């Protein structure tokens, strides 16, 4: 009788304290994204050490940093692109920044396909557009 009661109490304890995976590490919360900034000085230090290096490994994340050029404006500087992948994860997180380091866009990809919500921001962190890639396509768009 006592062993059954102790087993039931242990199961009750674990059932009430265990929490499932809610947000699998996806940093797609728009409120935290709108304050994300690109560290231009850190990028300059990285390029100064090795001008051809754009691959980074920071805080357990593999990634790359690329300077974006606007091909329509005589190859002028347009901003930065930062992409991260976590080890043993098929997801890739892409952030676009303007020339002063403010975020302008965010997307998550799963095997080269966009997933979740993609955001576009103006230069001050205000949301301009949100696209939910997990929603099914409307029939009108497929036609």
mmCIF file of C-alpha atoms in Angstrom:
data_model
loop_
_atom_site.group_PDB
_atom_site.id
_atom_site.type_symbol
_atom_site.label_atom_id
_atom_site.label_comp_id
_atom_site.label_asym_id
_atom_site.label_seq_id
_atom_site.Cartn_x
_atom_site.Cartn_y
_atom_site.Cartn_z
ATOM 1 C CA UNK A 1 0.000 0.000 0.000
ATOM 2 C CA UNK A 2 2.785 2.442 0.924
ATOM 3 C CA UNK A 3 4.802 1.646 -2.226
ATOM 4 C CA UNK A 4 1.758 2.250 -4.454
ATOM 5 C CA UNK A 5 1.119 5.558 -2.751
ATOM 6 C CA UNK A 6 4.745 6.638 -3.154
ATOM 7 C CA UNK A 7 4.723 5.687 -6.851
ATOM 8 C CA UNK A 8 1.518 7.653 -7.393
ATOM 9 C CA UNK A 9 2.984 10.669 -5.601
ATOM 10 C CA UNK A 10 6.169 10.513 -7.706
ATOM 11 C CA UNK A 11 4.159 10.271 -10.923
ATOM 12 C CA UNK A 12 1.968 13.157 -9.836
ATOM 13 C CA UNK A 13 5.056 15.231 -9.050
ATOM 14 C CA UNK A 14 6.603 14.573 -12.480
ATOM 15 C CA UNK A 15 3.325 15.106 -14.309
ATOM 16 C CA UNK A 16 2.861 18.558 -12.790
ATOM 17 C CA UNK A 17 6.463 19.781 -13.114
ATOM 18 C CA UNK A 18 7.379 18.565 -16.616
ATOM 19 C CA UNK A 19 6.856 21.002 -19.449
ATOM 20 C CA UNK A 20 6.900 20.132 -23.136
ATOM 21 C CA UNK A 21 8.995 21.921 -25.699
ATOM 22 C CA UNK A 22 7.177 25.124 -26.438
ATOM 23 C CA UNK A 23 9.508 27.136 -28.616
ATOM 24 C CA UNK A 24 12.313 24.871 -29.926
ATOM 25 C CA UNK A 25 14.884 27.677 -29.812
ATOM 26 C CA UNK A 26 13.328 29.636 -32.654
ATOM 27 C CA UNK A 27 14.079 33.291 -32.005
ATOM 28 C CA UNK A 28 11.242 34.557 -34.152
ATOM 29 C CA UNK A 29 9.451 36.646 -31.545
ATOM 30 C CA UNK A 30 8.895 39.951 -33.264
ATOM 31 C CA UNK A 31 9.370 41.989 -30.085
ATOM 32 C CA UNK A 32 12.894 40.672 -29.558
ATOM 33 C CA UNK A 33 13.701 40.886 -33.259
ATOM 34 C CA UNK A 34 12.848 44.549 -33.599
ATOM 35 C CA UNK A 35 15.663 45.470 -31.192
ATOM 36 C CA UNK A 36 18.256 43.204 -32.811
ATOM 37 C CA UNK A 37 21.240 45.116 -34.167
ATOM 38 C CA UNK A 38 24.249 44.125 -36.236
ATOM 39 C CA UNK A 39 27.625 44.782 -34.588
ATOM 40 C CA UNK A 40 29.459 46.549 -37.410
ATOM 41 C CA UNK A 41 32.626 47.047 -35.334
ATOM 42 C CA UNK A 42 32.889 43.317 -34.629
ATOM 43 C CA UNK A 43 32.427 42.629 -38.340
ATOM 44 C CA UNK A 44 35.207 45.117 -39.192
ATOM 45 C CA UNK A 45 37.533 43.416 -36.693
ATOM 46 C CA UNK A 46 36.759 40.038 -38.251
ATOM 47 C CA UNK A 47 37.437 41.304 -41.772
ATOM 48 C CA UNK A 48 40.588 43.131 -40.667
ATOM 49 C CA UNK A 49 42.045 39.870 -39.313
ATOM 50 C CA UNK A 50 41.247 37.926 -42.467
ATOM 51 C CA UNK A 51 39.707 39.808 -45.430
ATOM 52 C CA UNK A 52 38.400 36.656 -47.098
ATOM 53 C CA UNK A 53 36.812 35.171 -43.957
ATOM 54 C CA UNK A 54 33.098 35.596 -43.610
ATOM 55 C CA UNK A 55 32.262 32.354 -41.834
ATOM 56 C CA UNK A 56 31.775 32.677 -38.103
ATOM 57 C CA UNK A 57 31.364 30.300 -35.193
ATOM 58 C CA UNK A 58 29.973 32.080 -32.145
ATOM 59 C CA UNK A 59 28.076 30.783 -29.123
ATOM 60 C CA UNK A 60 27.652 27.324 -30.641
ATOM 61 C CA UNK A 61 26.177 28.732 -33.855
ATOM 62 C CA UNK A 62 27.761 28.365 -37.258
ATOM 63 C CA UNK A 63 27.069 31.199 -39.601
ATOM 64 C CA UNK A 64 28.230 33.638 -42.186
ATOM 65 C CA UNK A 65 28.297 37.389 -42.602
ATOM 66 C CA UNK A 66 28.036 38.979 -46.017
ATOM 67 C CA UNK A 67 28.114 42.597 -47.132
ATOM 68 C CA UNK A 68 25.172 43.222 -49.422
ATOM 69 C CA UNK A 69 25.566 45.256 -52.597
ATOM 70 C CA UNK A 70 22.765 46.951 -54.483
ATOM 71 C CA UNK A 71 23.326 45.898 -58.071
ATOM 72 C CA UNK A 72 20.776 48.403 -59.338
ATOM 73 C CA UNK A 73 22.541 51.388 -57.721
ATOM 74 C CA UNK A 74 26.000 50.988 -59.284
ATOM 75 C CA UNK A 75 27.035 48.236 -56.856
ATOM 76 C CA UNK A 76 26.647 50.508 -53.820
ATOM 77 C CA UNK A 77 26.751 49.211 -50.243
ATOM 78 C CA UNK A 78 23.257 48.113 -49.151
ATOM 79 C CA UNK A 79 23.765 46.490 -45.735
ATOM 80 C CA UNK A 80 24.591 43.145 -44.165
ATOM 81 C CA UNK A 81 23.243 39.604 -44.277
ATOM 82 C CA UNK A 82 23.755 37.312 -41.284
ATOM 83 C CA UNK A 83 22.782 33.655 -41.310
ATOM 84 C CA UNK A 84 23.023 31.147 -38.478
ATOM 85 C CA UNK A 85 22.602 27.417 -38.225
ATOM 86 C CA UNK A 86 22.771 25.434 -35.022
ATOM 87 C CA UNK A 87 24.780 22.246 -34.854
ATOM 88 C CA UNK A 88 22.705 19.177 -35.731
ATOM 89 C CA UNK A 89 19.755 21.320 -36.817
ATOM 90 C CA UNK A 90 18.288 21.645 -40.318
ATOM 91 C CA UNK A 91 17.034 25.194 -39.633
ATOM 92 C CA UNK A 92 18.771 28.304 -40.954
ATOM 93 C CA UNK A 93 17.967 31.744 -39.554
ATOM 94 C CA UNK A 94 18.602 34.736 -41.811
ATOM 95 C CA UNK A 95 18.739 38.366 -40.725
ATOM 96 C CA UNK A 96 19.125 41.367 -43.026
ATOM 97 C CA UNK A 97 20.436 44.675 -41.698
ATOM 98 C CA UNK A 98 20.684 48.136 -43.218
ATOM 99 C CA UNK A 99 23.913 50.140 -43.499
ATOM 100 C CA UNK A 100 23.804 51.371 -39.879
ATOM 101 C CA UNK A 101 23.102 47.914 -38.397
ATOM 102 C CA UNK A 102 19.338 48.034 -37.785
ATOM 103 C CA UNK A 103 17.365 44.913 -38.673
ATOM 104 C CA UNK A 104 15.274 45.067 -41.851
ATOM 105 C CA UNK A 105 14.167 41.436 -42.348
ATOM 106 C CA UNK A 106 14.114 37.994 -40.734
ATOM 107 C CA UNK A 107 13.290 34.531 -42.131
ATOM 108 C CA UNK A 108 13.741 30.953 -40.969
ATOM 109 C CA UNK A 109 14.395 28.178 -43.473
ATOM 110 C CA UNK A 110 14.053 24.413 -43.210
ATOM 111 C CA UNK A 111 16.000 22.714 -46.008
ATOM 112 C CA UNK A 112 15.866 25.822 -48.232
ATOM 113 C CA UNK A 113 12.116 26.305 -47.681
ATOM 114 C CA UNK A 114 10.816 29.245 -45.606
ATOM 115 C CA UNK A 115 8.964 28.218 -42.446
ATOM 116 C CA UNK A 116 7.273 30.029 -39.589
ATOM 117 C CA UNK A 117 6.798 33.766 -39.776
ATOM 118 C CA UNK A 118 8.984 36.066 -41.841
ATOM 119 C CA UNK A 119 9.183 39.714 -40.864
ATOM 120 C CA UNK A 120 10.179 42.887 -42.666
ATOM 121 C CA UNK A 121 11.030 45.982 -40.628
ATOM 122 C CA UNK A 122 11.686 49.590 -41.488
ATOM 123 C CA UNK A 123 15.008 51.106 -40.444
ATOM 124 C CA UNK A 124 13.701 51.855 -36.937
ATOM 125 C CA UNK A 125 12.477 48.376 -35.930
ATOM 126 C CA UNK A 126 8.796 48.832 -36.740
ATOM 127 C CA UNK A 127 7.137 45.912 -38.488
ATOM 128 C CA UNK A 128 6.253 46.629 -42.102
ATOM 129 C CA UNK A 129 5.175 43.176 -43.254
ATOM 130 C CA UNK A 130 4.652 39.725 -41.751
ATOM 131 C CA UNK A 131 4.262 36.576 -43.830
ATOM 132 C CA UNK A 132 3.226 33.287 -42.208
ATOM 133 C CA UNK A 133 4.793 30.548 -44.337
ATOM 134 C CA UNK A 134 3.071 27.785 -42.360
ATOM 135 C CA UNK A 135 -0.397 28.733 -43.591
ATOM 136 C CA UNK A 136 -1.756 26.794 -46.579
ATOM 137 C CA UNK A 137 -1.851 28.585 -49.904
ATOM 138 C CA UNK A 138 -5.184 30.144 -50.812
ATOM 139 C CA UNK A 139 -6.679 28.605 -53.926
ATOM 140 C CA UNK A 140 -6.693 31.990 -55.691
ATOM 141 C CA UNK A 141 -2.912 32.278 -55.398
ATOM 142 C CA UNK A 142 -2.369 28.797 -56.803
ATOM 143 C CA UNK A 143 -4.529 29.555 -59.834
#
